[in-house]
mmCIF file of C-alpha atoms and ligand atoms in Angstrom:
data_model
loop_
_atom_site.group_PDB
_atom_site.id
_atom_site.type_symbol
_atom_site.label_atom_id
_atom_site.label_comp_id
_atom_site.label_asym_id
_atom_site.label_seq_id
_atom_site.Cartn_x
_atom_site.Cartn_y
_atom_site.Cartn_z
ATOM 1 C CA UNK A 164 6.556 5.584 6.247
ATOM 2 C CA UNK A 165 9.455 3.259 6.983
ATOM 3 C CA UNK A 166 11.604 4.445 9.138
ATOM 4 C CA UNK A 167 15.195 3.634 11.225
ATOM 5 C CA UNK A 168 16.188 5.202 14.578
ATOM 6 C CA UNK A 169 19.761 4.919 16.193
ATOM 7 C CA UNK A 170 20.772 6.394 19.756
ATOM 8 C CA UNK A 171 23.040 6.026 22.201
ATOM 9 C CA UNK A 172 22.914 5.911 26.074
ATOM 10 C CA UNK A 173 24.831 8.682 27.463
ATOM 11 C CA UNK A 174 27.872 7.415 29.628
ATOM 12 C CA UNK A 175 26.871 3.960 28.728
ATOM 13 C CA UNK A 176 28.520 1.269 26.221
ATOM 14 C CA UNK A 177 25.857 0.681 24.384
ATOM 15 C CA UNK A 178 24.101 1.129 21.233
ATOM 16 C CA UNK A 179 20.877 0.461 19.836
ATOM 17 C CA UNK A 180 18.643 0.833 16.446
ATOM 18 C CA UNK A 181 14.633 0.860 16.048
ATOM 19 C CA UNK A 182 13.425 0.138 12.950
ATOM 20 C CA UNK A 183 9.777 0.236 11.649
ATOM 21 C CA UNK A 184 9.227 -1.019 8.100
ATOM 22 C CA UNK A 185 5.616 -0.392 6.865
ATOM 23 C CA UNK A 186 5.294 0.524 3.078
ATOM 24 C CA UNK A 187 8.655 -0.708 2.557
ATOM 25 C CA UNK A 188 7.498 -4.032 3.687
ATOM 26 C CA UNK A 189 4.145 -4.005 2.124
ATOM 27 C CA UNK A 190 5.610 -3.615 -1.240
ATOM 28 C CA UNK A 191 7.432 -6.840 -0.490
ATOM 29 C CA UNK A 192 4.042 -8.469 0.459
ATOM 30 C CA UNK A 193 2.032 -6.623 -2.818
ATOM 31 C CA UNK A 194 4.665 -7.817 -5.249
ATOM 32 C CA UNK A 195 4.754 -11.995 -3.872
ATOM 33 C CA UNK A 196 0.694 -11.588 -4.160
ATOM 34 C CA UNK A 197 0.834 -10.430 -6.901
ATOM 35 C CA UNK A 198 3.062 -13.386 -8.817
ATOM 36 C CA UNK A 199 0.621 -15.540 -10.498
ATOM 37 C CA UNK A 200 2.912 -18.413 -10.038
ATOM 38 C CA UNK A 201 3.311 -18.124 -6.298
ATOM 39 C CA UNK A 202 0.437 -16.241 -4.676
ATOM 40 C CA UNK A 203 1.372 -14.158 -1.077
ATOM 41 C CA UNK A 204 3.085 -15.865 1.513
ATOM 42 C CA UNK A 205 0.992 -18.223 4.178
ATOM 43 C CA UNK A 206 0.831 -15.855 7.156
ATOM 44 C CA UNK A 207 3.551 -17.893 9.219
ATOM 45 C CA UNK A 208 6.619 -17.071 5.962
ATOM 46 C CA UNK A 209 5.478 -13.509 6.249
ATOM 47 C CA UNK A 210 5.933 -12.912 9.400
ATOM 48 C CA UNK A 211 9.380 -14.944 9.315
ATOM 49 C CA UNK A 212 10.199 -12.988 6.344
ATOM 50 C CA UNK A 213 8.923 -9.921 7.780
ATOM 51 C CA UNK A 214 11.570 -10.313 10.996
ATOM 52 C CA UNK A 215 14.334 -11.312 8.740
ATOM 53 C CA UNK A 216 13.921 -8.026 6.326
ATOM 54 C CA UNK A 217 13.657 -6.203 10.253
ATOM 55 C CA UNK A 218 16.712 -7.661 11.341
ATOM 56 C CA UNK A 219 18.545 -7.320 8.469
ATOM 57 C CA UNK A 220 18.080 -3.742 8.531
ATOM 58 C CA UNK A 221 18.921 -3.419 12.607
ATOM 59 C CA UNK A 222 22.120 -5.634 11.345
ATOM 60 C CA UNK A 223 23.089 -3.392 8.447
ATOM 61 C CA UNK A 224 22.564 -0.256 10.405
ATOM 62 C CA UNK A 225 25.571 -1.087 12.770
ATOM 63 C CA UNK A 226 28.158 -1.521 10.538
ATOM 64 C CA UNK A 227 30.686 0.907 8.828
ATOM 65 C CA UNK A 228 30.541 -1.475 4.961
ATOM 66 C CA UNK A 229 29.655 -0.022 1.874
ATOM 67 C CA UNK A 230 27.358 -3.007 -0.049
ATOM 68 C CA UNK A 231 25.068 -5.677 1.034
ATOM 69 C CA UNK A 232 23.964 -7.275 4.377
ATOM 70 C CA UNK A 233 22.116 -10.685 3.056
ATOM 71 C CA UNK A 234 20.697 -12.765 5.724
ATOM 72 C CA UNK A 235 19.491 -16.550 4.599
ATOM 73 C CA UNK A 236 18.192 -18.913 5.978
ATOM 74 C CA UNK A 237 18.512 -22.518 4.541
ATOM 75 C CA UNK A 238 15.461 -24.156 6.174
ATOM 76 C CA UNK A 239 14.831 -27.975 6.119
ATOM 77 C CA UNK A 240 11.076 -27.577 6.418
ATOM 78 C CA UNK A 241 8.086 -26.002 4.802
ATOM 79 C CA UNK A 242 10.519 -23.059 3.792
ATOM 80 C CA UNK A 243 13.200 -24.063 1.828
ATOM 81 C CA UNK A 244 15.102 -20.474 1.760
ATOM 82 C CA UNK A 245 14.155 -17.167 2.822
ATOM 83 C CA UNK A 246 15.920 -14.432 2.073
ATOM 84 C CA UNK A 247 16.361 -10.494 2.770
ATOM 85 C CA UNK A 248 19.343 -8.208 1.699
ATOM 86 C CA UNK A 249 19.654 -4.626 2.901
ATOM 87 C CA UNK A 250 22.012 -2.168 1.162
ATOM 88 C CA UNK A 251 24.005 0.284 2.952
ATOM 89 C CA UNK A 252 21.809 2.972 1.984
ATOM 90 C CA UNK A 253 18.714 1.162 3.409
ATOM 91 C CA UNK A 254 17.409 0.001 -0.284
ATOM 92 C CA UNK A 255 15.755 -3.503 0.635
ATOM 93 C CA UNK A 256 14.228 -6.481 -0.475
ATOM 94 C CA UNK A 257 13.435 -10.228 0.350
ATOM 95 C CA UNK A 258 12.275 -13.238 -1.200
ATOM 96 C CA UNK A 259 11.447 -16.667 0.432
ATOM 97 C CA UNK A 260 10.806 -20.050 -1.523
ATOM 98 C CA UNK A 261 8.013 -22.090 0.491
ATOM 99 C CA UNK A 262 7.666 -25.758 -1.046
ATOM 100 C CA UNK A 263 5.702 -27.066 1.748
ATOM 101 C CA UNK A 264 2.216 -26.221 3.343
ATOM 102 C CA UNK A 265 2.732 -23.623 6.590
ATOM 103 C CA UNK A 266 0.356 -24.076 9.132
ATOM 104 C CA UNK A 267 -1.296 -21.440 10.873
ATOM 105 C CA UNK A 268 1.006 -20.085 13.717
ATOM 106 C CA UNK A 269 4.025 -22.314 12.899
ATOM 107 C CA UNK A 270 7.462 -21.991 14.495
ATOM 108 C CA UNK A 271 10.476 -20.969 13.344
ATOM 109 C CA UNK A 272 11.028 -25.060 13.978
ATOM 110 C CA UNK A 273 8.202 -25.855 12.453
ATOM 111 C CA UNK A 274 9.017 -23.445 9.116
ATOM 112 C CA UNK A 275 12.613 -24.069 8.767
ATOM 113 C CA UNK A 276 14.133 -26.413 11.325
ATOM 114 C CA UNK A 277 11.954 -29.748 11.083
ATOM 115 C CA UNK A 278 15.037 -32.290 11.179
ATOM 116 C CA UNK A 279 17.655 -29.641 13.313
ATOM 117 C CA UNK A 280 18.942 -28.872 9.643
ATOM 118 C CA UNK A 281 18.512 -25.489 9.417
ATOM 119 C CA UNK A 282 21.046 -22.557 8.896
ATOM 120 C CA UNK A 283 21.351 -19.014 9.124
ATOM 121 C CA UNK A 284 24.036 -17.349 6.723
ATOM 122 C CA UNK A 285 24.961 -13.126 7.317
ATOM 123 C CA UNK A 286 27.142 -12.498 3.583
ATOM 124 C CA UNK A 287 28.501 -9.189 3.659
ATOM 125 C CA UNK A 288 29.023 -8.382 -0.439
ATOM 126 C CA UNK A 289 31.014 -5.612 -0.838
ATOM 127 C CA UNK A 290 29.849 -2.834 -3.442
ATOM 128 C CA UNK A 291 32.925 -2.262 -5.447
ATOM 129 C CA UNK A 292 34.881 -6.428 -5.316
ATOM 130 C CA UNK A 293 38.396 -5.942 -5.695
ATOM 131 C CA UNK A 294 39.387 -8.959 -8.240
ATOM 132 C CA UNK A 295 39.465 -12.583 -6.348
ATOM 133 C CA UNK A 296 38.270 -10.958 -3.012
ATOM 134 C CA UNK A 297 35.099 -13.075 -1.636
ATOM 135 C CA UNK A 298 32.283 -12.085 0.060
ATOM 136 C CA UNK A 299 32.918 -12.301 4.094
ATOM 137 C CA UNK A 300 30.117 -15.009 5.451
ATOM 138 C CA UNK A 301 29.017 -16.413 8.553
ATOM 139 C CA UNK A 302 26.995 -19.062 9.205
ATOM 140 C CA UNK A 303 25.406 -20.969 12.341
ATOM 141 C CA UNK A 304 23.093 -23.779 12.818
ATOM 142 C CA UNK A 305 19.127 -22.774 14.095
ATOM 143 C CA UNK A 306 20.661 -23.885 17.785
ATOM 144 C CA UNK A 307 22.029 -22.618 20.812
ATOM 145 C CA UNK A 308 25.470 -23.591 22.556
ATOM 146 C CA UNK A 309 23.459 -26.194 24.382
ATOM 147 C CA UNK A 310 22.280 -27.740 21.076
ATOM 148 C CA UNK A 311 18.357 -26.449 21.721
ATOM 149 C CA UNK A 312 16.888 -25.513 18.849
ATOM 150 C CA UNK A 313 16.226 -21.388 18.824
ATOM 151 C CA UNK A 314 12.955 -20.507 18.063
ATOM 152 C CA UNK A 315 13.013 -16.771 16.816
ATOM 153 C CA UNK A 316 15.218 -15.242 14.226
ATOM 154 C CA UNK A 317 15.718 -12.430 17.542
ATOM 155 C CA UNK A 318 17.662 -15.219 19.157
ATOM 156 C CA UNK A 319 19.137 -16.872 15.854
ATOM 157 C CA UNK A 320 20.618 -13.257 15.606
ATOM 158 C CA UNK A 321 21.823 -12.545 19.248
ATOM 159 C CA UNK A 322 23.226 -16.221 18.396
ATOM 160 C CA UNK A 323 24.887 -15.332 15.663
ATOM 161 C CA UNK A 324 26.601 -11.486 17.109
ATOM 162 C CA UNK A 325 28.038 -13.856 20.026
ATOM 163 C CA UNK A 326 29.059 -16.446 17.919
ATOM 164 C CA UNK A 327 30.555 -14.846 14.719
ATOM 165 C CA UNK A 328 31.217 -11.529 16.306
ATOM 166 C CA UNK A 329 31.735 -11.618 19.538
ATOM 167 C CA UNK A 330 29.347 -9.281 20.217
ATOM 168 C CA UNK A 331 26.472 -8.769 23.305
ATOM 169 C CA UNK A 332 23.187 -8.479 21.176
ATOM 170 C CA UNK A 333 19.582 -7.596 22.067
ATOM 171 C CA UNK A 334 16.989 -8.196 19.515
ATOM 172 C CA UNK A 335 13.253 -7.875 19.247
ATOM 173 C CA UNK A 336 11.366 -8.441 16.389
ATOM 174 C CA UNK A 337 7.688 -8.621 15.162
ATOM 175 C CA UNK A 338 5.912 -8.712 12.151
ATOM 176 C CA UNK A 339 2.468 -9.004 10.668
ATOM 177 C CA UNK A 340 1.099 -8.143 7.108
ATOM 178 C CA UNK A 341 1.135 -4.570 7.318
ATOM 179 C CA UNK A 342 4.657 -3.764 9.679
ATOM 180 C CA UNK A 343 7.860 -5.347 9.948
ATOM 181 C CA UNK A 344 9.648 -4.060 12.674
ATOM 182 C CA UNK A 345 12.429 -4.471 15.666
ATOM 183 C CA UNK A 346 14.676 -2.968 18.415
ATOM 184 C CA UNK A 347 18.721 -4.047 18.891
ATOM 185 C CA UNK A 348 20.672 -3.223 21.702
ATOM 186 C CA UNK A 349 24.305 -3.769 21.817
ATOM 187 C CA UNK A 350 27.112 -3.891 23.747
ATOM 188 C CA UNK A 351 29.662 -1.115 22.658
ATOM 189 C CA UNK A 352 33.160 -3.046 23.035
ATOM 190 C CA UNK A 353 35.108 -0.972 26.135
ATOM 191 C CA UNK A 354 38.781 -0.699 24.677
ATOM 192 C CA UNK A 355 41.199 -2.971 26.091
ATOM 193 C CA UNK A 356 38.351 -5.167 26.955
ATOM 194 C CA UNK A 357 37.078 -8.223 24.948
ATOM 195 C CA UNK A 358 33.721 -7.446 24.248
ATOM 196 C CA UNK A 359 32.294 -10.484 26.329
ATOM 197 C CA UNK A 360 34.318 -10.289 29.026
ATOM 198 C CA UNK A 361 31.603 -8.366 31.038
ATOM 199 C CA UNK A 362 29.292 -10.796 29.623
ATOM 200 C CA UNK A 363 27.883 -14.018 30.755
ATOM 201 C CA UNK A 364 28.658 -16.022 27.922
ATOM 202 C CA UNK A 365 27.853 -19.146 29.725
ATOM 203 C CA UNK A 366 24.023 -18.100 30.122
ATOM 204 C CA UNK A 367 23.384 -17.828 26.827
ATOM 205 C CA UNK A 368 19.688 -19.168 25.889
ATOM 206 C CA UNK A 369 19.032 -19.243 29.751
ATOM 207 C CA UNK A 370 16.241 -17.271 31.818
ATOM 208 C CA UNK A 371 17.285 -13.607 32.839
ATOM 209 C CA UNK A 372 19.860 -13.255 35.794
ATOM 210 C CA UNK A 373 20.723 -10.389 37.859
ATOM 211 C CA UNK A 374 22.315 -7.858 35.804
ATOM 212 C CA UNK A 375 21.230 -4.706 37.125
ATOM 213 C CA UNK A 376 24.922 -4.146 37.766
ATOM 214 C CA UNK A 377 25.558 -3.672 33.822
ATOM 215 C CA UNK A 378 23.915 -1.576 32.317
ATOM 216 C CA UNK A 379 23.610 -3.964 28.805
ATOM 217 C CA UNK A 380 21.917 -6.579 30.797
ATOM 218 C CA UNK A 381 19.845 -3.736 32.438
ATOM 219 C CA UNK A 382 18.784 -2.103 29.494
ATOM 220 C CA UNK A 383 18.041 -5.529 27.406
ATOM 221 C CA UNK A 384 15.782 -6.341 30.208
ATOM 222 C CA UNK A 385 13.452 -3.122 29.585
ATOM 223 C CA UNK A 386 14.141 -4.164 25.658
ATOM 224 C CA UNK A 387 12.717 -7.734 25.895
ATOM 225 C CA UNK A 388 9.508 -5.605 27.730
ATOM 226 C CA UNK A 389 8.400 -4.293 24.732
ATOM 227 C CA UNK A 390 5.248 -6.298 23.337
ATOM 228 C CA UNK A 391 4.706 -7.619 20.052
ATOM 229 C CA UNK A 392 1.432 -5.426 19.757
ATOM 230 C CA UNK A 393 3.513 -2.371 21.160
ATOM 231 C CA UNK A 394 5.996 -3.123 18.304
ATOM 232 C CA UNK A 395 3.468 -3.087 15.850
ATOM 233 C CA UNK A 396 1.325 -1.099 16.837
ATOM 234 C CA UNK A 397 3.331 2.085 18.310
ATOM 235 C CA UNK A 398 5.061 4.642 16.580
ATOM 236 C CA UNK A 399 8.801 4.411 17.391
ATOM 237 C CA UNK A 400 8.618 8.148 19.517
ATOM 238 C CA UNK A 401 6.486 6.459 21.550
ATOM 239 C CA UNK A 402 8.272 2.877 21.644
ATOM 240 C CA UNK A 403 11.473 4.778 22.870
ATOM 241 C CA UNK A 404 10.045 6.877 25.785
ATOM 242 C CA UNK A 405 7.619 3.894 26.950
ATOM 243 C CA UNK A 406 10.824 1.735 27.438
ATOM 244 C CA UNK A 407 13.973 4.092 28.063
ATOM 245 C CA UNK A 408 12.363 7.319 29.564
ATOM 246 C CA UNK A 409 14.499 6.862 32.946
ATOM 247 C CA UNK A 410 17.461 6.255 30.589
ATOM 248 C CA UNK A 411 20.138 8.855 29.561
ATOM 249 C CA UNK A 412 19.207 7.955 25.653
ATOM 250 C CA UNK A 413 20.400 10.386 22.682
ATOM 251 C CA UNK A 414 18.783 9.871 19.621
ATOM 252 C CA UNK A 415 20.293 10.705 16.227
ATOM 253 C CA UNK A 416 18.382 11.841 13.334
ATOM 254 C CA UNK A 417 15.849 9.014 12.036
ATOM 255 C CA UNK A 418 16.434 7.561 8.533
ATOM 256 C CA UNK A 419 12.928 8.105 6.759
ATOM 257 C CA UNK A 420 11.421 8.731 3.214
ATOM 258 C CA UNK A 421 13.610 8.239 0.426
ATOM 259 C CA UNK A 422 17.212 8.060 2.669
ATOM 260 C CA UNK A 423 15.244 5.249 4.572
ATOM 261 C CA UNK A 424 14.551 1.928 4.404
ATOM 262 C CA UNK A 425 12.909 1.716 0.993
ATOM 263 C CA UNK A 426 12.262 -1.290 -1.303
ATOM 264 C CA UNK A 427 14.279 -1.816 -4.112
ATOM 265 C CA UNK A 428 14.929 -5.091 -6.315
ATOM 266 C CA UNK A 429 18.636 -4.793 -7.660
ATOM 267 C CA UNK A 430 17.691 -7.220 -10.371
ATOM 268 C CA UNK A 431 18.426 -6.102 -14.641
ATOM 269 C CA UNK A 432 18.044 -8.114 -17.709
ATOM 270 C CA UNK A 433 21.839 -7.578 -17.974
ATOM 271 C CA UNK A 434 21.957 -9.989 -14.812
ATOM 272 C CA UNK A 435 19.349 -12.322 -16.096
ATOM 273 C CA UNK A 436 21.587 -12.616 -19.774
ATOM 274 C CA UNK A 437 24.743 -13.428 -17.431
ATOM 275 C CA UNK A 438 22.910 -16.143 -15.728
ATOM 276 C CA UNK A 439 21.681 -17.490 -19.154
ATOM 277 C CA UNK A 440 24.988 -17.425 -20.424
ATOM 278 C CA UNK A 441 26.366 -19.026 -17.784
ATOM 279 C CA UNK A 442 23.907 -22.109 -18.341
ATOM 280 C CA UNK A 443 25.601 -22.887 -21.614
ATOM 281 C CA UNK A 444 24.052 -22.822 -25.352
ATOM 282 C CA UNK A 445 23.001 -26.001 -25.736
ATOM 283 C CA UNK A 446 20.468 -25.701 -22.004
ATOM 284 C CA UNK A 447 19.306 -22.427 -23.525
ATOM 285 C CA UNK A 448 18.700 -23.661 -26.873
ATOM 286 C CA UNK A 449 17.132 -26.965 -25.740
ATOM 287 C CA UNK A 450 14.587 -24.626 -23.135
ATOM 288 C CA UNK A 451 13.864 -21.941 -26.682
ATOM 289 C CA UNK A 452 12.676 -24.997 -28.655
ATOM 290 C CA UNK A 453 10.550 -26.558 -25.795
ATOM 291 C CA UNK A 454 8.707 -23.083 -24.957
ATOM 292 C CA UNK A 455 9.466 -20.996 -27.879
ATOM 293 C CA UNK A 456 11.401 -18.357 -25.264
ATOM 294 C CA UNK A 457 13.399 -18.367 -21.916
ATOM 295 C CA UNK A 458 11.289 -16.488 -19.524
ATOM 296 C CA UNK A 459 12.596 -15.683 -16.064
ATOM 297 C CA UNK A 460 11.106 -14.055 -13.425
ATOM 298 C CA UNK A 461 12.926 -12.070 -10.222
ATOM 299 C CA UNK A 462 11.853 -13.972 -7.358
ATOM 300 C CA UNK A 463 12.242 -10.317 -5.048
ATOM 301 C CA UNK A 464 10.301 -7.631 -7.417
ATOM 302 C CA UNK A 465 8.904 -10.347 -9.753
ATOM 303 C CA UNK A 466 9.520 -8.804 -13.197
ATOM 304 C CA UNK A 467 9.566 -11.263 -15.929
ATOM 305 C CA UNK A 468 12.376 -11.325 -18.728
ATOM 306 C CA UNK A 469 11.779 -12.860 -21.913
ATOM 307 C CA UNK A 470 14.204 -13.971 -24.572
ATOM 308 C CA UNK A 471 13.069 -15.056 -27.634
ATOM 309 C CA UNK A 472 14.948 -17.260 -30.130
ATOM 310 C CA UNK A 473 16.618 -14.114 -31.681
ATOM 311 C CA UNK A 474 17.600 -12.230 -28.326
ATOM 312 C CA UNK A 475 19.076 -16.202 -26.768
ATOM 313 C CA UNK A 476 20.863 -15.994 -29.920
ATOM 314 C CA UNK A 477 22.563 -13.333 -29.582
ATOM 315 C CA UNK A 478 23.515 -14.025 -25.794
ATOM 316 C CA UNK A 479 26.075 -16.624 -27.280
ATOM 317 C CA UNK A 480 27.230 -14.506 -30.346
ATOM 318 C CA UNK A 481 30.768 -13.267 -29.903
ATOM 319 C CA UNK A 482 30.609 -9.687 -27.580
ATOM 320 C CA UNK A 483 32.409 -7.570 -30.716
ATOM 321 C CA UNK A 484 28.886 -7.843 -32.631
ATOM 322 C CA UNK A 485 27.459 -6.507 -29.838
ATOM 323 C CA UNK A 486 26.262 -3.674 -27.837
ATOM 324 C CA UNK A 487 28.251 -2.615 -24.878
ATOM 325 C CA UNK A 488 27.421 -4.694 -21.504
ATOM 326 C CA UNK A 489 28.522 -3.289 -18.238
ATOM 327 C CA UNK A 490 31.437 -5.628 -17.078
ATOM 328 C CA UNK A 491 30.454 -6.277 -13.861
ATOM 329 C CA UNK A 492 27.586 -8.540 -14.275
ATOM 330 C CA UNK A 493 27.322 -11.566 -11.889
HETATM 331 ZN ZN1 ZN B 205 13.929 -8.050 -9.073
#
């Protein structure tokens, strides 16, 4: 069962998430083997995929935002985009689109940062959009303030918390064809303090240093411990005592079963007509007469929708001969 634990260490500022995604994360992997056009990810994209849907999760679990958390990545390599979108209710799912072969045990470099090219987008899309508001997004390049390229979507994200947020951020992540799963830490912002003024923003991608005086860098230390094998391999009771039994940690109830992390594809054939529409008649027209129907498949859940000469018809007849559409189709 797929599950996400937060806690707290008592007296301490800081905060920190566990999540462990198994049939969740599966049903991501069943659904991209099971697309005839596609076939399952090379074992390199799922496990990139697999830390991605993790961290996306850890991300989304730390904010106070009612509608989606989508991370991307824009790669320049072997993966051209990989995505995974959490809603605030844990509802997940995550897609990437590999046009390249992925060797065995490739990099994050290797996958999606060949040329230095590659991004990594957090959009936060709001439930309910208020007319002309935007989603908020953040983006940063697959490097480090030094310019070295960051190999690990753990770092891209501790990257991304100090650059776009300003916020002290342990990740660890790990993934494999049965789990997804990872551990944040992060530094609770002490009022009338800027959150990285305790920090040592100026050792960022360097080696550990002596922290033991703050209790972030103290407590990321026993974080970066844990082993990938642990993290797959351990059930998150046991992942949590291993690493913080000397800590004062206070765990709050886990997120499991259906108010867990769950997968769910937000896609509908209402969304599918929008995007037709929005091609224009004479594309949809010219695509009916080629192959007799527009067929489109959901590149997250992979259900196909058809429309035939009569239902691409209709998309462009005027809405009064029609049934009722919700309004807020994008
Ligand atoms: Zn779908």
């Amino acid at each position: 069962m797929s599950e996400l634990h937060k806690f707290i260490f008592e007296g301490l500022p800081v905060r920190g998430a566990l999540v462990v995604l198994t049939d969740a994360w599966q049903e991501v992997l069943r659904r991209r083997a099971a697309n005839s056009q596609t076939g399952a990810y090379p074992p390199p994209v799922a496990e990139l995929l697999g830390e991605m849907a993790a961290a996306a999760v850890l991300m989304q679990s730390g904010i106070k935002f009612d509608g989606a958390l989508v991370m991307q990545i824009f790669g320049d390599g072997p993966v051209k985009l990989a995505v995974a979108e959490v809603q605030s209710d844990l509802r997940l799912r995550a897609t990437a689109s590999v046009i390249g072969a992925a060797h065995a045990g490739a990099t994050l470099r290797e996958l999606v940062n060949v040329r230095g090219g590659g991004r990594c987008a957090i959009t936060l899309d709001p439930r309910l959009r208020l007319p002309g508001q935007q989603p908020y997004q953040g983006v940063v390049p697959l490097v480090d303030a030094h310019g070295a390229a960051l190999d690990g979507i753990g770092p891209v994200i501790e990257h991304y918390m100090r650059q776009s947020e300003q916020l002290d951020t342990t990740v660890v992540l790990a993934a494999d064809d049965r789990r997804a799963a990872g551990l944040l830490l992060q530094r609770l912002p002490v009022q009338g303090q800027h959150n990285l003024a305790q920090s040592h923003v100026a050792d960022e991608g360097q080696g550990e240093h002596d922290g033991t005086d703050d209790p972030f860098q103290r407590l990321s230390l026993l974080a970066r411990s844990l082993k990938r094998e642990e993290l797959l391999g351990l059930d998150a009771d046991t992942v949590l005592r291993r690493l913080f039994w000397q800590e004062p940690l206070r765990r709050f109830e886990p997120a499991q079963g259906s108010a867990g992390p769950r997968f769910a594809c937000s896609c509908s054939r209402e969304r599918v007509a929008a995007m037709l529409k929005g091609l224009g008649v004479a594309e949809v027209e010219s695509i009916v007469h080629e192959q007799g129907q527009v067929e489109v498949s959901c590149d997250f859940c992979g259900q196909q929708e058809r429309f035939d000469a009569v239902d691409a018809a209709r998309l462009f007849t005027p809405a009064a001969q029609q049934s009722p559409q919700p309004g807020s189709v994008q």
